[in-house]
Short mmCIF file of C-alpha atoms and ligand atoms in Angstrom, two decimals:
data_model
loop_
_atom_site.label_atom_id
_atom_site.label_comp_id
_atom_site.label_asym_id
_atom_site.label_seq_id
_atom_site.Cartn_x
_atom_site.Cartn_y
_atom_site.Cartn_z
CA MET A 608 -0.01 0.09 0.04
CA SER A 609 1.09 3.56 -0.90
CA LYS A 610 0.70 6.18 1.60
CA ILE A 611 -1.12 9.08 -0.05
CA LYS A 612 0.75 12.41 0.69
CA SER A 613 -0.52 16.01 -0.19
CA SER A 614 1.75 18.98 -0.99
CA PHE A 615 0.99 22.12 -1.97
CA PHE A 616 2.02 23.67 -5.48
CA CYS A 617 2.20 27.16 -7.19
CA GLN A 618 -0.19 27.21 -9.91
CA SER A 619 1.64 29.67 -11.78
CA CYS A 620 5.49 27.90 -11.71
CA GLY A 621 5.21 24.66 -10.28
CA TYR A 622 6.88 25.39 -7.00
CA GLN A 623 6.18 22.82 -4.65
CA SER A 624 5.95 23.17 -1.01
CA PRO A 625 4.82 21.23 2.17
CA LYS A 626 2.59 23.89 3.52
CA TRP A 627 0.96 26.66 2.64
CA LEU A 628 2.45 30.08 1.59
CA GLY A 629 0.95 33.25 0.45
CA LYS A 630 3.58 34.62 -1.66
CA CYS A 631 5.46 31.91 -3.73
CA PRO A 632 9.21 32.27 -3.14
CA SER A 633 9.91 31.35 -6.99
CA CYS A 634 7.77 33.27 -9.18
CA ALA A 635 6.73 35.86 -6.66
CA SER A 636 3.41 35.60 -7.25
CA TRP A 637 0.71 35.56 -4.63
CA ASN A 638 -2.29 33.14 -3.60
CA THR A 639 -1.12 30.54 -6.18
CA PHE A 640 -0.69 27.88 -3.63
CA VAL A 641 -2.99 24.89 -4.02
CA GLU A 642 -3.32 21.63 -2.28
CA GLU A 643 -3.08 18.47 -4.41
CA LEU A 644 -2.76 15.06 -3.27
CA LEU A 645 -0.02 12.58 -4.43
CA GLN A 646 0.92 9.14 -4.32
CA LYS A 647 4.50 9.02 -3.89
CA ASP A 648 5.36 5.52 -4.28
CA ASP A 649 3.58 5.21 -7.49
CA LYS A 650 4.85 7.92 -9.23
CA LYS A 651 8.63 6.53 -8.21
CA ALA A 652 7.53 3.44 -9.52
CA ALA A 653 6.74 4.98 -13.08
CA PHE A 654 9.98 6.47 -13.42
CA SER A 655 11.73 3.31 -12.30
CA GLY A 656 12.53 2.20 -15.59
CA LEU A 657 14.17 5.55 -16.84
CA SER A 658 16.12 5.83 -13.48
CA SER A 659 17.62 2.54 -13.20
CA SER A 660 19.05 2.84 -17.08
CA ARG A 661 20.99 6.03 -15.61
CA ILE A 662 22.48 4.32 -13.04
CA ALA A 663 23.98 1.99 -15.19
CA SER A 664 26.01 4.40 -17.37
CA LYS A 665 29.51 5.10 -17.17
CA PRO A 666 31.95 7.76 -18.36
CA THR A 667 32.59 7.46 -22.04
CA LEU A 668 35.45 9.72 -24.05
CA ILE A 669 33.49 12.06 -26.30
CA SER A 670 35.34 10.73 -29.16
CA ASP A 671 34.57 7.14 -28.60
CA ILE A 672 30.66 7.66 -28.55
CA ILE A 673 29.26 6.44 -31.81
CA TYR A 674 26.02 7.74 -32.56
CA GLU A 675 23.60 6.97 -35.79
CA LYS A 676 22.00 9.98 -38.02
CA GLN A 677 18.64 9.72 -36.28
CA ALA A 678 16.02 9.15 -39.21
CA ARG A 679 13.80 11.94 -39.04
CA THR A 680 10.23 11.54 -40.49
CA SER A 681 8.75 14.19 -42.76
CA SER A 682 5.60 15.73 -41.23
CA ALA A 683 4.38 16.43 -44.61
CA ASN A 684 4.00 19.87 -43.49
CA ALA A 685 7.51 21.87 -44.80
CA GLU A 686 7.24 24.80 -42.43
CA LEU A 687 6.63 22.30 -39.28
CA ASP A 688 9.15 20.26 -40.61
CA ARG A 689 11.61 23.52 -40.54
CA VAL A 690 10.86 24.75 -37.09
CA LEU A 691 11.37 21.15 -35.87
CA GLY A 692 14.86 21.13 -37.16
CA GLY A 693 14.10 18.91 -40.61
CA GLY A 694 11.36 16.62 -39.51
CA ILE A 695 10.07 14.40 -36.45
CA VAL A 696 12.64 12.82 -34.38
CA PRO A 697 11.79 9.11 -33.27
CA GLY A 698 10.92 8.79 -29.66
CA SER A 699 10.93 12.72 -29.10
CA MET A 700 8.40 14.97 -27.30
CA VAL A 701 6.98 18.17 -28.78
CA LEU A 702 4.76 20.76 -26.73
CA ILE A 703 2.83 22.96 -28.88
CA GLY A 704 1.65 25.96 -26.67
CA GLY A 705 -0.34 28.92 -28.04
CA GLU A 706 -3.11 30.93 -26.93
CA PRO A 707 -7.03 29.64 -27.56
CA GLY A 708 -8.18 30.22 -30.87
CA ILE A 709 -5.08 30.53 -32.36
CA GLY A 710 -5.01 27.11 -34.21
CA LYS A 711 -3.03 24.49 -32.48
CA SER A 712 -5.59 22.00 -32.77
CA THR A 713 -6.23 22.66 -36.57
CA LEU A 714 -2.59 22.43 -37.04
CA MET A 715 -1.79 19.18 -35.59
CA LEU A 716 -5.51 17.75 -37.27
CA GLN A 717 -4.08 18.92 -40.06
CA VAL A 718 -0.49 16.79 -39.75
CA ALA A 719 -2.62 14.10 -38.59
CA VAL A 720 -4.76 13.44 -41.71
CA SER A 721 -2.32 14.43 -44.14
CA LEU A 722 0.45 11.79 -43.43
CA PRO A 723 -0.73 8.85 -45.53
CA ASP A 724 2.28 6.31 -44.38
CA MET A 725 1.80 6.45 -40.56
CA LYS A 726 -0.60 5.21 -38.24
CA ILE A 727 -1.53 8.18 -36.32
CA LEU A 728 -3.41 8.43 -32.80
CA TYR A 729 -5.16 11.83 -32.29
CA VAL A 730 -6.46 12.08 -28.49
CA THR A 731 -9.13 14.68 -28.15
CA GLY A 732 -9.89 15.64 -24.81
CA GLU A 733 -11.27 18.88 -25.52
CA GLU A 734 -13.63 18.25 -28.34
CA SER A 735 -15.80 15.29 -29.50
CA GLU A 736 -14.96 12.73 -31.84
CA GLN A 737 -17.41 13.99 -34.39
CA GLN A 738 -16.47 17.55 -33.68
CA THR A 739 -12.80 16.75 -34.87
CA LYS A 740 -14.14 14.83 -37.59
CA MET A 741 -16.02 17.72 -39.19
CA ARG A 742 -13.03 19.86 -38.40
CA ALA A 743 -10.90 17.44 -40.59
CA GLU A 744 -13.61 17.35 -43.29
CA ARG A 745 -13.40 21.12 -43.54
CA ILE A 746 -9.25 20.74 -43.74
CA GLY A 747 -9.59 17.83 -46.08
CA ILE A 748 -8.33 14.27 -45.12
CA LYS A 749 -5.69 12.98 -47.52
CA SER A 750 -4.96 9.91 -45.69
CA ASN A 751 -6.75 7.03 -44.19
CA SER A 752 -4.32 6.01 -41.29
CA CYS A 753 -5.55 8.36 -38.50
CA TYR A 754 -7.48 7.27 -35.64
CA LEU A 755 -9.50 9.71 -33.23
CA LEU A 756 -10.17 8.84 -29.69
CA ALA A 757 -11.88 10.70 -27.12
CA GLU A 758 -10.15 9.75 -23.73
CA THR A 759 -8.78 11.77 -20.81
CA ASN A 760 -7.38 9.06 -18.64
CA THR A 761 -3.87 8.40 -19.33
CA GLN A 762 -4.13 4.76 -17.81
CA ASN A 763 -7.16 4.24 -20.77
CA LEU A 764 -5.21 5.76 -23.35
CA PHE A 765 -1.84 3.71 -22.92
CA LYS A 766 -4.13 0.67 -23.28
CA GLN A 767 -5.41 1.82 -26.50
CA ILE A 768 -2.19 2.94 -27.57
CA GLU A 769 -1.02 -0.72 -27.01
CA ILE A 770 -3.78 -2.01 -28.88
CA LEU A 771 -3.49 0.21 -31.73
CA ASN A 772 0.45 0.56 -31.68
CA PRO A 773 0.46 3.84 -33.51
CA ASP A 774 3.91 5.35 -35.18
CA LEU A 775 2.58 9.06 -33.92
CA VAL A 776 0.79 10.09 -30.77
CA ILE A 777 -0.94 13.86 -30.77
CA VAL A 778 -2.70 14.72 -27.48
CA ASP A 779 -4.92 17.82 -27.67
CA SER A 780 -4.77 19.20 -24.87
CA VAL A 781 -2.10 18.15 -22.06
CA GLN A 782 -4.51 20.21 -19.65
CA THR A 783 -7.20 18.06 -19.94
CA LEU A 784 -5.69 14.32 -19.42
CA GLN A 785 -5.92 12.74 -15.85
CA SER A 786 -3.72 10.10 -14.11
CA ALA A 787 -4.96 7.70 -11.49
CA PHE A 788 -2.16 7.80 -9.78
CA ILE A 789 -2.89 11.58 -8.77
CA GLU A 790 -6.13 12.46 -7.11
CA SER A 791 -5.78 16.68 -7.89
CA ALA A 792 -8.20 17.71 -10.89
CA ALA A 793 -7.38 17.60 -14.51
CA GLY A 794 -5.38 21.02 -15.54
CA SER A 795 -3.64 21.26 -12.11
CA ILE A 796 0.20 21.30 -11.55
CA SER A 797 0.76 18.06 -10.38
CA GLN A 798 -1.56 16.05 -12.92
CA VAL A 799 -0.25 18.05 -15.93
CA ARG A 800 3.12 17.26 -14.92
CA GLU A 801 2.51 13.35 -13.90
CA CYS A 802 0.54 13.11 -17.70
CA THR A 803 3.31 14.41 -18.94
CA ALA A 804 6.15 12.28 -17.53
CA GLU A 805 4.11 8.86 -18.25
CA LEU A 806 3.71 10.07 -22.01
CA LEU A 807 7.46 10.81 -21.76
CA LYS A 808 8.46 7.38 -20.40
CA PHE A 809 6.16 5.97 -23.24
CA ALA A 810 7.96 8.16 -25.81
CA LYS A 811 11.20 7.23 -24.94
CA GLU A 812 10.79 3.61 -24.21
CA SER A 813 8.72 3.00 -27.66
CA GLY A 814 10.39 5.21 -29.99
CA THR A 815 7.00 6.88 -30.89
CA PRO A 816 7.04 10.52 -31.22
CA VAL A 817 4.15 12.41 -29.11
CA PHE A 818 2.89 15.84 -29.55
CA LEU A 819 1.39 17.69 -26.84
CA ILE A 820 -0.90 20.49 -27.18
CA GLY A 821 -0.85 23.18 -24.13
CA HIS A 822 -2.74 26.09 -23.83
CA ILE A 823 -0.76 29.41 -22.42
CA THR A 824 -2.01 31.65 -19.77
CA LYS A 825 -2.81 35.64 -20.06
CA ASP A 826 1.56 36.33 -19.58
CA GLY A 827 2.20 33.96 -22.31
CA THR A 828 3.80 30.98 -20.28
CA ILE A 829 2.22 27.65 -21.14
CA ALA A 830 -0.07 27.07 -18.72
CA GLY A 831 0.82 25.03 -15.37
CA PRO A 832 4.12 24.66 -15.46
CA LYS A 833 7.32 25.72 -16.58
CA ILE A 834 8.40 22.52 -15.55
CA LEU A 835 6.75 21.08 -18.76
CA GLU A 836 9.29 23.02 -20.79
CA HIS A 837 12.09 21.43 -19.17
CA MET A 838 10.42 17.58 -19.63
CA VAL A 839 10.11 17.58 -23.26
CA ASP A 840 12.43 17.71 -26.02
CA THR A 841 10.75 20.69 -28.30
CA VAL A 842 8.79 23.67 -27.10
CA LEU A 843 7.07 25.46 -30.15
CA GLN A 844 4.93 28.02 -29.69
CA PHE A 845 2.05 29.09 -32.30
CA GLU A 846 1.41 32.88 -32.25
CA GLY A 847 -0.34 35.60 -34.07
CA ASP A 848 -2.96 38.07 -33.93
CA ARG A 849 -6.19 36.47 -33.95
CA HIS A 850 -7.83 38.98 -35.90
CA LEU A 851 -5.23 38.60 -38.71
CA SER A 852 -4.94 35.49 -40.53
CA TYR A 853 -1.10 35.19 -40.46
CA ARG A 854 0.32 32.59 -37.77
CA ILE A 855 3.93 32.18 -36.89
CA LEU A 856 4.96 28.72 -35.50
CA ARG A 857 8.41 29.47 -33.47
CA SER A 858 10.88 27.08 -31.61
CA ILE A 859 11.57 28.14 -28.10
CA LYS A 860 13.60 25.12 -27.36
CA ASN A 861 14.77 22.18 -29.34
CA ARG A 862 17.00 19.64 -28.38
CA PHE A 863 17.12 18.18 -32.36
CA GLY A 864 17.40 21.66 -34.05
CA SER A 865 18.13 25.06 -33.64
CA THR A 866 15.55 27.43 -32.03
CA SER A 867 16.15 30.32 -34.41
CA GLU A 868 13.61 28.76 -36.91
CA LEU A 869 10.45 30.12 -37.92
CA GLY A 870 7.46 28.79 -40.09
CA ILE A 871 4.74 31.00 -41.25
CA TYR A 872 1.11 30.02 -41.93
CA GLU A 873 -2.00 31.56 -43.29
CA MET A 874 -5.26 30.61 -41.48
CA LEU A 875 -7.80 30.18 -44.33
CA GLY A 876 -11.78 28.96 -44.42
CA ASN A 877 -10.25 25.36 -44.96
CA GLY A 878 -7.43 25.35 -42.58
CA LEU A 879 -3.84 26.62 -42.47
CA ARG A 880 -1.91 27.20 -45.53
CA GLU A 881 1.90 27.11 -45.52
CA VAL A 882 3.37 30.44 -46.72
CA SER A 883 6.89 29.34 -48.38
CA ASN A 884 7.71 32.94 -49.43
CA PRO A 885 6.38 35.14 -46.93
CA SER A 886 8.24 38.39 -48.09
CA GLU A 887 5.57 38.54 -51.10
CA ILE A 888 2.85 38.68 -48.66
CA LEU A 889 4.45 41.05 -46.18
CA ILE A 890 5.12 43.83 -49.03
CA THR A 891 1.98 45.46 -50.33
CA GLN A 892 1.85 45.60 -53.96
CA ARG A 893 0.56 48.95 -54.94
CA ASP A 894 1.04 50.94 -58.34
CA PHE A 895 1.68 54.22 -56.78
CA ALA A 896 4.33 55.40 -54.47
CA LEU A 897 3.30 56.46 -51.33
CA SER A 898 5.41 58.42 -48.69
CA GLY A 899 6.04 57.09 -45.49
CA VAL A 900 6.35 53.36 -46.74
CA SER A 901 10.10 51.64 -46.45
CA ILE A 902 11.22 48.12 -47.01
CA GLY A 903 13.52 46.30 -44.33
CA ALA A 904 15.69 43.23 -45.00
CA THR A 905 15.14 41.36 -41.80
CA ILE A 906 16.09 37.84 -40.91
CA GLU A 907 14.12 35.52 -38.59
CA GLY A 908 15.87 32.43 -37.84
CA ASN A 909 17.68 31.71 -40.59
CA ARG A 910 15.32 33.08 -42.67
CA PRO A 911 15.70 36.52 -44.76
CA LEU A 912 12.22 38.44 -45.03
CA LEU A 913 11.46 41.74 -46.73
CA ILE A 914 9.17 43.51 -44.54
CA GLU A 915 7.46 46.57 -45.23
CA ILE A 916 7.34 49.49 -42.58
CA GLN A 917 4.86 52.38 -42.45
CA SER A 918 4.98 55.73 -40.73
CA LEU A 919 2.81 58.47 -40.33
CA VAL A 920 4.12 61.86 -39.04
CA SER A 921 1.81 64.50 -38.33
CA ILE A 922 2.09 68.01 -36.41
CA ALA A 923 0.55 66.92 -32.57
CA THR A 924 -2.57 69.32 -32.47
CA TYR A 925 -3.42 67.74 -29.04
CA GLY A 926 -0.55 68.71 -26.62
CA THR A 927 1.86 66.03 -26.19
CA PRO A 928 3.14 64.31 -29.16
CA GLN A 929 1.85 60.54 -29.43
CA ARG A 930 4.18 57.84 -30.42
CA SER A 931 2.85 54.38 -31.12
CA THR A 932 3.97 51.45 -32.74
CA THR A 933 2.70 48.20 -34.19
CA GLY A 934 5.04 45.19 -34.33
CA TYR A 935 7.85 47.22 -33.07
CA ASP A 936 9.53 48.06 -29.97
CA ALA A 937 8.40 51.90 -28.82
CA LYS A 938 11.65 52.20 -26.99
CA ARG A 939 13.66 51.80 -30.07
CA LEU A 940 11.46 54.31 -32.00
CA ASN A 941 12.10 56.87 -29.50
CA MET A 942 15.44 56.53 -29.52
CA LEU A 943 15.78 56.24 -33.15
CA LEU A 944 13.27 59.72 -33.22
CA ALA A 945 16.19 61.24 -30.80
CA VAL A 946 19.22 60.07 -33.16
CA LEU A 947 17.09 61.78 -36.22
CA GLU A 948 16.47 65.18 -34.10
CA LYS A 949 19.94 65.23 -32.90
CA ARG A 950 21.97 64.25 -35.85
CA GLY A 951 19.76 64.75 -38.49
CA GLY A 952 18.67 67.85 -37.66
CA PHE A 953 14.83 66.90 -38.34
CA ARG A 954 12.47 68.91 -35.65
CA LEU A 955 10.23 65.90 -34.62
CA GLY A 956 9.32 66.93 -31.11
CA GLN A 957 6.02 68.43 -31.90
CA GLN A 958 4.97 65.73 -34.36
CA ASP A 959 2.88 62.51 -33.67
CA VAL A 960 4.82 59.72 -35.14
CA PHE A 961 2.97 56.20 -35.95
CA LEU A 962 4.69 53.15 -36.90
CA ASN A 963 3.41 50.03 -38.41
CA ILE A 964 4.96 46.88 -39.62
CA ALA A 965 2.81 45.46 -42.04
CA GLY A 966 1.32 41.72 -42.01
CA GLY A 967 0.86 41.76 -38.07
CA ILE A 968 4.71 40.41 -37.32
CA LYS A 969 6.83 41.62 -34.85
CA VAL A 970 10.32 42.60 -35.50
CA GLU A 971 13.06 42.62 -32.81
CA ASP A 972 16.22 42.66 -35.76
CA PRO A 973 17.75 45.82 -35.19
CA ALA A 974 18.83 45.83 -38.86
CA ILE A 975 15.60 47.42 -39.81
CA ASP A 976 16.47 50.63 -37.82
CA LEU A 977 17.73 52.03 -41.28
CA ALA A 978 14.30 51.28 -42.77
CA VAL A 979 12.47 52.85 -39.85
CA CYS A 980 14.17 56.07 -40.08
CA CYS A 981 13.69 56.45 -43.69
CA SER A 982 10.05 55.62 -43.43
CA ILE A 983 9.73 58.25 -40.69
CA ILE A 984 11.51 61.23 -42.81
CA SER A 985 9.98 60.18 -46.15
CA SER A 986 6.55 60.63 -44.10
CA PHE A 987 7.93 63.89 -42.28
CA GLU A 988 9.12 65.17 -45.89
CA ASP A 989 6.55 63.46 -47.69
CA ILE A 990 8.72 62.59 -50.40
CA PRO A 991 8.18 58.65 -51.32
CA ILE A 992 10.98 56.23 -51.39
CA PRO A 993 11.81 55.37 -54.79
CA ASP A 994 10.69 51.79 -55.95
CA GLY A 995 12.99 48.77 -55.63
CA VAL A 996 15.10 50.56 -52.81
CA CYS A 997 15.29 48.38 -49.71
CA PHE A 998 17.49 48.84 -46.16
CA ALA A 999 19.51 46.58 -43.84
CA GLY A 1000 21.56 48.28 -41.14
CA GLU A 1001 21.39 49.35 -37.46
CA ILE A 1002 21.76 52.78 -36.10
CA GLY A 1003 23.77 53.95 -33.45
CA LEU A 1004 23.52 56.90 -31.12
CA GLY A 1005 25.86 58.95 -33.36
CA GLY A 1006 23.94 58.53 -36.45
CA GLU A 1007 26.17 55.97 -37.81
CA ILE A 1008 24.98 52.95 -39.94
CA ARG A 1009 26.62 49.62 -38.03
CA ALA A 1010 27.34 46.45 -39.98
CA VAL A 1011 24.10 43.73 -39.72
CA ASN A 1012 24.45 40.13 -39.34
CA LYS A 1013 24.23 37.96 -42.08
CA VAL A 1014 24.01 40.57 -44.78
CA GLU A 1015 24.62 38.41 -47.75
CA ASN A 1016 21.22 36.35 -47.16
CA ARG A 1017 19.60 39.85 -46.86
CA VAL A 1018 21.08 41.08 -50.05
CA SER A 1019 20.56 37.98 -51.97
CA GLU A 1020 16.87 37.81 -51.02
CA ALA A 1021 16.08 41.39 -51.92
CA GLU A 1022 17.68 40.52 -55.11
CA LYS A 1023 15.59 37.41 -55.68
CA LEU A 1024 12.45 39.41 -55.21
CA GLY A 1025 13.76 41.88 -57.88
CA PHE A 1026 14.96 44.79 -55.55
CA LYS A 1027 17.35 47.19 -57.83
CA GLU A 1028 19.11 48.90 -54.78
CA ILE A 1029 19.73 47.95 -50.85
CA TYR A 1030 21.59 50.00 -48.44
CA ILE A 1031 23.95 48.43 -46.08
CA SER A 1032 26.44 49.59 -43.87
CA LYS A 1033 30.11 50.45 -44.84
CA TYR A 1034 31.41 48.30 -42.24
CA ASN A 1035 29.76 44.68 -43.40
CA LYS A 1036 32.83 43.15 -44.76
CA GLY A 1037 32.58 39.70 -46.80
CA ILE A 1038 30.34 41.01 -49.61
CA GLU A 1039 30.95 40.97 -52.88
CA ILE A 1040 29.39 43.58 -54.50
CA ASN A 1041 30.11 42.96 -57.79
CA SER A 1042 29.04 39.84 -58.28
CA THR A 1043 25.38 41.06 -57.49
CA LYS A 1044 22.74 42.16 -59.90
CA ILE A 1045 21.33 44.24 -57.25
CA LYS A 1046 23.04 47.99 -56.89
CA VAL A 1047 24.65 47.60 -53.36
CA ASN A 1048 25.24 51.01 -51.78
CA GLN A 1049 27.35 50.75 -48.68
CA VAL A 1050 26.80 53.85 -46.28
CA ALA A 1051 28.73 55.14 -43.24
CA ASN A 1052 26.25 57.41 -41.81
CA LEU A 1053 22.44 58.75 -41.87
CA ARG A 1054 23.23 61.63 -44.21
CA GLU A 1055 24.59 59.61 -47.12
CA VAL A 1056 21.52 57.44 -46.83
CA PHE A 1057 19.33 60.44 -46.96
CA GLU A 1058 21.03 62.25 -49.97
CA GLY A 1059 20.97 59.16 -52.01
CA VAL A 1060 17.36 58.11 -51.47
CA PHE A 1061 15.55 61.94 -51.21
CA GLY A 1062 18.22 63.50 -52.83
P1 TYD B 1181 -8.18 25.65 -33.18
O1 TYD B 1181 -7.62 25.00 -33.94
O2 TYD B 1181 -9.61 25.13 -32.55
O3 TYD B 1181 -7.71 26.68 -32.22
P2 TYD B 1181 -6.52 25.97 -30.86
O4 TYD B 1181 -7.02 24.55 -30.60
O5 TYD B 1181 -5.42 26.81 -30.52
O6 TYD B 1181 -7.80 26.51 -29.55
O7 TYD B 1181 -8.84 27.09 -34.36
C1 TYD B 1181 -9.28 28.19 -34.19
C2 TYD B 1181 -9.82 29.20 -35.15
O8 TYD B 1181 -9.21 28.99 -36.54
C3 TYD B 1181 -11.16 28.92 -35.06
O9 TYD B 1181 -11.61 30.40 -34.27
C4 TYD B 1181 -11.79 29.19 -36.15
C5 TYD B 1181 -10.52 28.99 -37.22
N1 TYD B 1181 -10.35 28.27 -38.19
C6 TYD B 1181 -10.39 28.72 -39.71
O10 TYD B 1181 -10.51 30.07 -39.97
N2 TYD B 1181 -10.42 27.85 -40.39
C7 TYD B 1181 -10.51 26.71 -40.36
O11 TYD B 1181 -10.54 25.66 -41.52
C8 TYD B 1181 -10.31 25.93 -39.36
C9 TYD B 1181 -10.46 24.36 -38.83
C10 TYD B 1181 -10.22 26.95 -38.04
MG1 MG B 1182 -7.98 23.50 -29.70
#
């Protein structure tokens, strides 16, 4: 007989304490401790398989370790493959987080019904089998090897897995699962942790990849526990503005690939469409030149993207000038405005400045500074930037244009998309200007750029 024990858990970060606390010592949030029952001995037994193999291992010289290149399976979804680092790794556990309604279930269901050679088990704890089928029909069922299971009890789930022996398991969502070993309610910290541990053990022992869908809380972390992120191999975040159709799949942690990769989707009436050339959709096609619009060459992960920056500068009629940004850091905008004022002599102090990155994406890359400045000055002076010109440069406090990373990728992406001119920093070395079709202007400071662009 195992002894039933209880413990207090912070529902925000998963911190465990033997007694109730008002304030969590780990994440400093108040009133988050809830008592949860656990059966210690059973839990230990569940882990014994993993720990015994660890004790047996001994140190090996790194050069003596031989490994086989793991055969990855494609998910039939090029953007997801890219974010995973080249496909699904056998025995891996992937957690997909995102706000409610962003499209996590749609994405995973789309993967489930479009992989013809794999037996897939889609466990749905949130919606009924009929609801899921309806959604799958809307997306388009391309394979006949996807099984649906409406189950929340993990012990029953494992029984079904044993019978079916699937090649891939998708769980929607981890917060609905419930293990009989733990007394507390579904979605509580200890339940989520226990269910994930059970699934993790299954994934590692059977070599079956498992995808877990997890909700995120208001402050953007995966609901329940940070501990979940430590347990799984890969954490993907699905994000985007719910009112816009573009969605971005980002890797936050990846034991099998880079975390700088990015996948872009568009939510349509019949599911998610992969966007393989994002620059085309991020740049508005228009027939006439407009002041305040400039194109910046940015990099997300290893992927160059050309994005459109729009700004509107107008005289502030109501007292304090407003500065507002969408998709761009407001503090950075203030800094650039100060540089333009001090080093460029533009009187922007009494102007409202609105800055918008088109397409609803967020950019943190400092290399778009130059494009931001040009967009502001273009709007301020009401002179459009000539067609076919783009920018890639960081701006220093002295108004100098600083070098940016991966400048060759940015230049070649601009060239591929038919741009005629690009402005980059003079200090960016290692680029063969003569070998490119696009005209590369290497500049040292803002004045040189403005002379070139606005004459
Ligand atoms: P859903 O995958 O249920 O989100 P999550 O699992 O992350 O909570 O889908 C969310 C939204 O996507 C839903 O509000 C409707 C929309 N949607 C479409 O626009 N087209 C589609 O084909 C589908 C299936 C959903
Ligand atoms: Mg869902």
